[in-house]
Short mmCIF file of C-alpha atoms in Angstrom, two decimals:
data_model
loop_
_atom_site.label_atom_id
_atom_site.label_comp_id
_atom_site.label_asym_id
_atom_site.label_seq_id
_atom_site.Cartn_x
_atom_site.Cartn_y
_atom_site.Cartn_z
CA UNK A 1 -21.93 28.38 -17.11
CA UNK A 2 -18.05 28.19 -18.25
CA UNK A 3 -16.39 27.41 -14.91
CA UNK A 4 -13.21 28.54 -13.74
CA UNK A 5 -10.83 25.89 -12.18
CA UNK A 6 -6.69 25.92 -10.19
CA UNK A 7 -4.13 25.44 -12.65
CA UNK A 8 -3.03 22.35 -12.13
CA UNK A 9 0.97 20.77 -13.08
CA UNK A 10 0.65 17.56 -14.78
CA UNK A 11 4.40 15.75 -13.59
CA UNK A 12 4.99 12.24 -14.70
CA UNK A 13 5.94 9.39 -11.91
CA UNK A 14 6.67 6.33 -11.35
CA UNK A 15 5.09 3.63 -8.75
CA UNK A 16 7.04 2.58 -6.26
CA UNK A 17 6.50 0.38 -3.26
CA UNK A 18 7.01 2.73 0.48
CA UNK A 19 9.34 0.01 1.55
CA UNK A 20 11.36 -1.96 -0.12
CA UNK A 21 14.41 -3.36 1.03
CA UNK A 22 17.18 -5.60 -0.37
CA UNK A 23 18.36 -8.39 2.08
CA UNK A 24 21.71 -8.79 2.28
CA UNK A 25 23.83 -11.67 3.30
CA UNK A 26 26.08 -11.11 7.10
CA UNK A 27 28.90 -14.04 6.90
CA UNK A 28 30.54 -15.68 4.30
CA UNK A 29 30.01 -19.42 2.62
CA UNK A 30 27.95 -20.91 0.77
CA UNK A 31 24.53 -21.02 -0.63
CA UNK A 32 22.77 -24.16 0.75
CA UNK A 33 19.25 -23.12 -0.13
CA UNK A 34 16.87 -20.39 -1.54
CA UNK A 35 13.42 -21.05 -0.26
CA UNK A 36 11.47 -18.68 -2.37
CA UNK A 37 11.13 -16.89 -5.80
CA UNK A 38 10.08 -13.69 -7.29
CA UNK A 39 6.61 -13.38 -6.64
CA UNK A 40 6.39 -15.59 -3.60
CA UNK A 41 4.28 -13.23 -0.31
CA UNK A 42 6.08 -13.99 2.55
CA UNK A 43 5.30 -13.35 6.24
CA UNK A 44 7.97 -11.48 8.78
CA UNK A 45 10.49 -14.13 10.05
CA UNK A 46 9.85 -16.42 7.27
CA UNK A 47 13.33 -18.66 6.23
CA UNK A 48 14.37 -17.33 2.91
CA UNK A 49 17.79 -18.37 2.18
CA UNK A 50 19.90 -20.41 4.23
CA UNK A 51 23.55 -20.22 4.05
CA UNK A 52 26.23 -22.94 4.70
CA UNK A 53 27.35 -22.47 8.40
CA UNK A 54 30.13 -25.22 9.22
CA UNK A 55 32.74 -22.48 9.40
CA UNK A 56 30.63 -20.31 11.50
CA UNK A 57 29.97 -23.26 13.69
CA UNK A 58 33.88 -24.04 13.85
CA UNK A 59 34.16 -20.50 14.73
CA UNK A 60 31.55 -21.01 17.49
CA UNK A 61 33.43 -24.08 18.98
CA UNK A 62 36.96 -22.37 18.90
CA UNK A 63 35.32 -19.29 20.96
CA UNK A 64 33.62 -21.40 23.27
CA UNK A 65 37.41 -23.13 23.90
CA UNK A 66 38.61 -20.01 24.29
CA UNK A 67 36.53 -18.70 26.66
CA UNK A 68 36.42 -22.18 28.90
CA UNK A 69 40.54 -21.43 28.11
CA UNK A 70 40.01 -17.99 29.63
CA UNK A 71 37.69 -19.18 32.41
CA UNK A 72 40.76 -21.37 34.00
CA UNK A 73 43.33 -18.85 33.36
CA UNK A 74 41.22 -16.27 35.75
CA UNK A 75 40.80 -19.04 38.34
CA UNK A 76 44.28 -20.03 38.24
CA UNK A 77 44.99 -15.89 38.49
CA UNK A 78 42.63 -15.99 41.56
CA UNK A 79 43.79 -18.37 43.26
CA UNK A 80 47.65 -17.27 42.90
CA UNK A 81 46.08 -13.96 43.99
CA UNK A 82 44.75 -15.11 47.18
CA UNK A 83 48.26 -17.04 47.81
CA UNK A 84 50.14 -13.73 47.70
CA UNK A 85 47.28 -11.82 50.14
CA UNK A 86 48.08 -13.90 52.73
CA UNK A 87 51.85 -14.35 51.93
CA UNK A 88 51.68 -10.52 51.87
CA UNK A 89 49.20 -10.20 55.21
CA UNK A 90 52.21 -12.54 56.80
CA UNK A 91 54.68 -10.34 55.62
CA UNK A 92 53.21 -7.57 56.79
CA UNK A 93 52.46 -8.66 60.11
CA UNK A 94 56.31 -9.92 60.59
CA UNK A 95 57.51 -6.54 59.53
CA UNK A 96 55.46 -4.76 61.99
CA UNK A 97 56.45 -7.02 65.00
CA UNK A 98 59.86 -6.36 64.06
CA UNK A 99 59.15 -2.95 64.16
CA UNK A 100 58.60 -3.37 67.67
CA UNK A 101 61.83 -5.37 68.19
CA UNK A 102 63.92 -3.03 66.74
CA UNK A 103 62.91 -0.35 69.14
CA UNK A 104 63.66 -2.98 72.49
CA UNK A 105 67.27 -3.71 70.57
CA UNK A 106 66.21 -6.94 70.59
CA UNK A 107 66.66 -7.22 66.61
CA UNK A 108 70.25 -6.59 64.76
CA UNK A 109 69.28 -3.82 62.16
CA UNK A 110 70.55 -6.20 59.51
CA UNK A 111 67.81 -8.80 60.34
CA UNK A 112 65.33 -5.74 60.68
CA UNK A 113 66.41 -4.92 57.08
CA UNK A 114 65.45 -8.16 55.86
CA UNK A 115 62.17 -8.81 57.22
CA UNK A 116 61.63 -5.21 55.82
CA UNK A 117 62.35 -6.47 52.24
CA UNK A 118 60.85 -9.64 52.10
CA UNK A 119 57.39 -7.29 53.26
CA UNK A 120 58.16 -4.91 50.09
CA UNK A 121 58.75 -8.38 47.81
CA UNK A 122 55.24 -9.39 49.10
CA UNK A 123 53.24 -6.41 48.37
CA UNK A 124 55.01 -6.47 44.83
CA UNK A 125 53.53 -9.71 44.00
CA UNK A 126 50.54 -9.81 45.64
CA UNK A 127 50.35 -6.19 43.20
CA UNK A 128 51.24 -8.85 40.43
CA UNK A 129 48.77 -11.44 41.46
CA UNK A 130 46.09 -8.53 41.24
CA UNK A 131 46.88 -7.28 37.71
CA UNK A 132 47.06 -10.44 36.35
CA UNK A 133 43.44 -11.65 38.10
CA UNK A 134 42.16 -8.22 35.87
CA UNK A 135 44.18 -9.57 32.90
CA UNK A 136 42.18 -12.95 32.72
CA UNK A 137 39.18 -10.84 33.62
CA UNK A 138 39.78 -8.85 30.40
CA UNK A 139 40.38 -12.39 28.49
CA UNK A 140 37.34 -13.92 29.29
CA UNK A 141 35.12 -10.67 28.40
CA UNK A 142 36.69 -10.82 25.29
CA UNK A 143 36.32 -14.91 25.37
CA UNK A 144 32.30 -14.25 25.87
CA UNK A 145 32.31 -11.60 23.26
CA UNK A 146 33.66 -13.87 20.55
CA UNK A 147 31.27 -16.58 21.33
CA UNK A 148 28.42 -14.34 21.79
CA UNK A 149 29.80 -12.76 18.05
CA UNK A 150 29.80 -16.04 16.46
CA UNK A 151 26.43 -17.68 17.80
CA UNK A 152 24.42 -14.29 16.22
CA UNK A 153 26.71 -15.45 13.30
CA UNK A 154 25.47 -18.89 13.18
CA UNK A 155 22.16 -17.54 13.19
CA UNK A 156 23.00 -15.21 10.41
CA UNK A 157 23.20 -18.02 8.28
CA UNK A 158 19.49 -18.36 8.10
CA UNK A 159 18.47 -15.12 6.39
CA UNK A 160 14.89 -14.06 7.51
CA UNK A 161 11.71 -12.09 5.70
CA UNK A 162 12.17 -8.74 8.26
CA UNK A 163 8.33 -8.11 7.43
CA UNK A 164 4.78 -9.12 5.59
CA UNK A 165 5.76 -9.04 1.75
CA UNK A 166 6.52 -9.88 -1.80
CA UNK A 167 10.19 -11.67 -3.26
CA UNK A 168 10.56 -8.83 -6.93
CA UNK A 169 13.69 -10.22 -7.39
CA UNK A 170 15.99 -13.20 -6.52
CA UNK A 171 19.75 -12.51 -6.92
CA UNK A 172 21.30 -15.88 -6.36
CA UNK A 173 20.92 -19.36 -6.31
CA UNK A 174 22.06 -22.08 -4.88
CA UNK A 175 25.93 -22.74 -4.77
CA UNK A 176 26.54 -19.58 -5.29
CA UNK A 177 29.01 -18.13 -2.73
CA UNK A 178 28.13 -15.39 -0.41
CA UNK A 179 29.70 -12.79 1.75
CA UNK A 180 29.07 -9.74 3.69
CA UNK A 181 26.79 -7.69 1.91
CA UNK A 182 26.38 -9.86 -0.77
CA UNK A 183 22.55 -9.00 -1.96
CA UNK A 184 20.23 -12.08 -1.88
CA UNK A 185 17.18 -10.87 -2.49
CA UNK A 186 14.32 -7.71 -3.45
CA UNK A 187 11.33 -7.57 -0.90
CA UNK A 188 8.66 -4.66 -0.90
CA UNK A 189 5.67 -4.27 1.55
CA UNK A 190 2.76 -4.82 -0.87
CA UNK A 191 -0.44 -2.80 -0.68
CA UNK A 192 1.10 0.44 0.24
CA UNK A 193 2.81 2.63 -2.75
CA UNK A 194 3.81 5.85 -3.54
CA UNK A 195 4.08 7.96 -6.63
CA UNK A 196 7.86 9.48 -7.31
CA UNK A 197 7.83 12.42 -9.28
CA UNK A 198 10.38 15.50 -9.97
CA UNK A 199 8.63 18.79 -9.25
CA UNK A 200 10.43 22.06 -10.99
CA UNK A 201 11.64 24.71 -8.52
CA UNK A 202 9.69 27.50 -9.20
CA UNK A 203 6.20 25.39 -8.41
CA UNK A 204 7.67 23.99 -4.88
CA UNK A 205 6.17 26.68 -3.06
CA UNK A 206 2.60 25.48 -4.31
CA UNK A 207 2.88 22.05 -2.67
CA UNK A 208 2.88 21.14 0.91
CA UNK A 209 3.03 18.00 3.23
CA UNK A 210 -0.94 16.88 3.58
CA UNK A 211 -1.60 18.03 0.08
CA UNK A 212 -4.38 16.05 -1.79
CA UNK A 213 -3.53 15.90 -5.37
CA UNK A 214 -4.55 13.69 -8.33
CA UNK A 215 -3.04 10.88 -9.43
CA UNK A 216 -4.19 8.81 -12.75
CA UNK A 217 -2.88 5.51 -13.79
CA UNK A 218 -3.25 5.03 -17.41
CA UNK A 219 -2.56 0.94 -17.37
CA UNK A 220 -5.35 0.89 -14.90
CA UNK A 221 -7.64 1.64 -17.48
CA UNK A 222 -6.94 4.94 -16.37
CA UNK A 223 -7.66 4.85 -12.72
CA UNK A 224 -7.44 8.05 -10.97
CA UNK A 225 -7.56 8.15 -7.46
CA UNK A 226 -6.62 11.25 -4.70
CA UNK A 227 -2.87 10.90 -3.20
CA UNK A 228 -1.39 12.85 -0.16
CA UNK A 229 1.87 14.58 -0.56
CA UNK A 230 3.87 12.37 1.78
CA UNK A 231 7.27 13.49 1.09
CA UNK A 232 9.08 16.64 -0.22
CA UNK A 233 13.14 16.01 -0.39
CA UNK A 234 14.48 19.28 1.03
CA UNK A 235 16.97 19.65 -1.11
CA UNK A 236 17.28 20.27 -4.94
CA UNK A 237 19.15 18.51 -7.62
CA UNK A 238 21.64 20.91 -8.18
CA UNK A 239 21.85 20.07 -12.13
CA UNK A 240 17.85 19.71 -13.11
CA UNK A 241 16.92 22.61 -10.15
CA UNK A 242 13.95 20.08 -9.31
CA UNK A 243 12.66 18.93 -6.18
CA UNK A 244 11.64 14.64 -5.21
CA UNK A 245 8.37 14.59 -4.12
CA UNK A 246 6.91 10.93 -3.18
CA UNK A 247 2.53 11.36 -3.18
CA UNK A 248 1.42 8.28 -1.24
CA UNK A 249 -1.14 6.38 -2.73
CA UNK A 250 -4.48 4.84 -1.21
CA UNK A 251 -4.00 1.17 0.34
CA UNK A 252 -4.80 -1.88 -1.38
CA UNK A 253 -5.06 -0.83 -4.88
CA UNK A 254 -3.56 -3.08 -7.44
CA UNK A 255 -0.58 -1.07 -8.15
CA UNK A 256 2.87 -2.80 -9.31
CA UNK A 257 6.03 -0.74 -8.55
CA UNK A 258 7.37 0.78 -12.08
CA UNK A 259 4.03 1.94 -13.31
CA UNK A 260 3.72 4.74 -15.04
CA UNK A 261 1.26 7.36 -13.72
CA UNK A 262 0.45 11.11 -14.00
CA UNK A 263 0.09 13.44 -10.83
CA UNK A 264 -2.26 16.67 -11.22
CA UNK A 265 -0.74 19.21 -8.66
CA UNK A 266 -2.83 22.58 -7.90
CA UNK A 267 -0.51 25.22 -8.31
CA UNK A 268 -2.60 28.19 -8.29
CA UNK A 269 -2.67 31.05 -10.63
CA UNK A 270 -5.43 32.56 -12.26
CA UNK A 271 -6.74 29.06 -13.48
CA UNK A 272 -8.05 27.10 -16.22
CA UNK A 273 -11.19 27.33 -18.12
CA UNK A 274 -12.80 24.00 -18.39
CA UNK A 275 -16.21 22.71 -20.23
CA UNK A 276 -17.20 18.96 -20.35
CA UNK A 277 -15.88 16.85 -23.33
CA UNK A 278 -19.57 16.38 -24.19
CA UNK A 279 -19.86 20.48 -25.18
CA UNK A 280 -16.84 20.05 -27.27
CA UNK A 281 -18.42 20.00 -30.99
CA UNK A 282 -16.17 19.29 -34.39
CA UNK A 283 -17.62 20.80 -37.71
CA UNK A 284 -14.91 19.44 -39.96
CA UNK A 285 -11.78 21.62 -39.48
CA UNK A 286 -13.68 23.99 -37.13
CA UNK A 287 -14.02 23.26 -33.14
CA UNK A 288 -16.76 25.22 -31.03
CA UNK A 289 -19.10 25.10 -28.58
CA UNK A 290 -22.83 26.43 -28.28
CA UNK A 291 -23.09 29.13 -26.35
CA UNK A 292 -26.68 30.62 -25.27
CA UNK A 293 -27.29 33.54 -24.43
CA UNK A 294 -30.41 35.70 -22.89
CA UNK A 295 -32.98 34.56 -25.72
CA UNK A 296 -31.99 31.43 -25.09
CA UNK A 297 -30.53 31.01 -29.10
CA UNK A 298 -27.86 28.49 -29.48
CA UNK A 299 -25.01 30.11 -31.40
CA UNK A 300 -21.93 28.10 -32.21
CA UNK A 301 -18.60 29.82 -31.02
CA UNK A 302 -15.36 28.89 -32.43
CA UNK A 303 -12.65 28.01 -29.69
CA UNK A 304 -8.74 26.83 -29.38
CA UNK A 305 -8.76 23.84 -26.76
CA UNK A 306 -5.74 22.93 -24.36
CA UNK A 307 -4.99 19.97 -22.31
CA UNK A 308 -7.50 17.26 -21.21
CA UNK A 309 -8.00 16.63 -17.64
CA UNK A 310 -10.12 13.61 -16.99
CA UNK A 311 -13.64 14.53 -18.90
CA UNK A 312 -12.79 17.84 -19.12
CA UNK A 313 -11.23 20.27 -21.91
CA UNK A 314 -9.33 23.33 -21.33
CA UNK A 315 -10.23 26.38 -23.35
CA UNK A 316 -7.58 28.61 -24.17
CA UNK A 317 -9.60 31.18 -26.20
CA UNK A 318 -12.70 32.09 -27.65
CA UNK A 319 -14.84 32.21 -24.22
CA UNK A 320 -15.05 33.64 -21.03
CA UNK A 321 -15.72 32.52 -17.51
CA UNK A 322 -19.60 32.75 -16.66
CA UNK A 323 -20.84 32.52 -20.16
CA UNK A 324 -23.54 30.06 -20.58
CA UNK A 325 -23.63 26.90 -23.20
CA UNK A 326 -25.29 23.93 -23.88
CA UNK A 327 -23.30 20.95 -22.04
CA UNK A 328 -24.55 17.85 -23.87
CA UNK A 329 -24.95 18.71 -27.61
CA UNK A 330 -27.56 16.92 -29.76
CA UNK A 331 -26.97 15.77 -32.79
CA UNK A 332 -29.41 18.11 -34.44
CA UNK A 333 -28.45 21.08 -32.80
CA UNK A 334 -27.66 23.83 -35.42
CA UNK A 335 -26.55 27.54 -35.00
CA UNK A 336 -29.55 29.87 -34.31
CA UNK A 337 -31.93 27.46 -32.66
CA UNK A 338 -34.15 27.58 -29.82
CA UNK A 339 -32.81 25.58 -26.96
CA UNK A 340 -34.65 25.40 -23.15
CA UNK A 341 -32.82 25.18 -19.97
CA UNK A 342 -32.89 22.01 -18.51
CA UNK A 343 -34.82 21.94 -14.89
#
């Protein structure tokens, strides 16, 4: 019988690897090596390119001065500190015998003032003393920060696979002067790949995350395989009023990113009739099938065919769902003959 079948969007896409990633250089100077080329695999932390880092290293040895700079300041500021504590504690304790000694009389108030002063002139500094021990503090943070700053810059300048892959493109070479965010080089995660296609807005309803669709590659000699819709961007492209939808492929499939493949996406409706390319039959100008019907007489039908999908042919008139025919047509077959049902 003449099945029925989902009508189905055929969108065109493109292969692309899930992750890709273009590694970029961090410092500035210049290109010593390039360990790899397009098409190399590399492994995660494998040396790619390795960039001259004599000026990071002079920067490295002028913040370690600094902070060994910064480290004597704060001891010096310490130690002064500690000088005006007990200069102050002396003070303190001086003032507060004269205290005493100005109630007996047995001070002039003019000496009382004095001692009084020199008390107030001692808390001052030792205030001094304190806010200049934080000062240094605050230098040699900011000592340890540089150096700290310029070591991950000296390792910067050996730029690193960040995971299992394949070099598609190398963007410099050597001599060639980098900086910060200078690209270096292409690397995608091989064996995992999606398929990128642009789905019209009035069929986004129909798909949904999870969905398993059909996906053929024509340069595979026309591999098809079943994808998952992995991806649907939310948003719209305001000027083509289409959606991105990314359909991940199976694993380990020899797939290139830029291939061109087609994606079958059930979108419902009242569907498709379909019969086997094998039922199809061409009598010069004319196309028909055989269709059989209670006596079991072959009688050849004239139809209008649509789109082919896979083995199949759509037929866009001239039949009707549930109708019976004869699926693999011999080459004697003629209209009005006897044909059996096979068992």
């Amino acid at each position: 019988q003449i099945s029925q079948e989902a009508v189905r969007y055929e969108a065109v896409a493109t292969i692309n690897a899930r992750t890709a990633s273009t590694v970029s250089a961090k410092l500035m100077g210049t290109i010593q090596a390039v360990h790899v080329q397009e098409g190399d695999a590399v492994k995660a932390g494998d040396l790619l390119v390795t960039i001259d880092s004599r000026t990071v290293a002079s920067q490295l040895d002028q913040a370690q001065a600094g902070l060994r700079e910064a480290m004597r300041a704060q001891t010096s500021a310490v130690s002064a500190r500690d000088a005006a504590a007990a200069a102050a504690d002396l003070a303190a304790a001086t003032y507060r015998r004269y205290q005493q000694l100005l109630k007996e009389q047995s001070v002039s108030r003019q000496e009382f003032d004095e001692i009084q002063s020199r008390s107030r002139q001692a808390q001052a500094t030792l205030a001094q003393a304190d806010a200049m021990v934080e000062a240094a503090r605050s230098r040699m943070q900011q000592a340890r920060a540089a150096v700290e700053q310029a070591s991950l810059a000296r390792k910067d300048a050996q730029v690193r696979a960040p995971y299992d892959g394949r070099v598609i493109a190398k963007l410099i070479d050597e001599g060639d002067l980098a900086a910060p965010g200078t690209p270096l080089l292409n690397i995608e995660q091989e064996g995992l790949f999606c398929a990128d296609l642009v789905l019209p807005e009035r069929h986004i309803q129909a798909v949904q995350l999870g969905q398993q669709v059909t996906v053929r590659v024509p340069s595979l000699d026309d591999l098809e395989v079943v994808g998952e819709v992995g991806r649907i961007v939310p948003a719209a492209d305001a000027r083509s009023r289409s959606f991105e939808v990314k359909v991940a492929m199976p694993p380990d499939l020899p797939l290139k990113s830029g291939m061109f493949a087609r994606v079958f996406l059930p979108i419902g409706g009242a569907g498709l009739l379909m019969v086997p390319e094998t039922a199809i039959v061409q009598q010069g100008q004319l196309t028909g099938v055989f269709v059989v019907g209670d006596d079991r007489v072959a009688r050849f039908r004239l139809v209008r065919t649509g789109k082919t999908l896979g083995d199949r042919v759509e037929i866009l008139s001239g039949l009707k769902a549930g109708q019976r025919y004869v699926r693999d047509v011999p080459v004697a077959l003629k209209d009005g003959m006897q044909v059996e049902e096979a068992r």
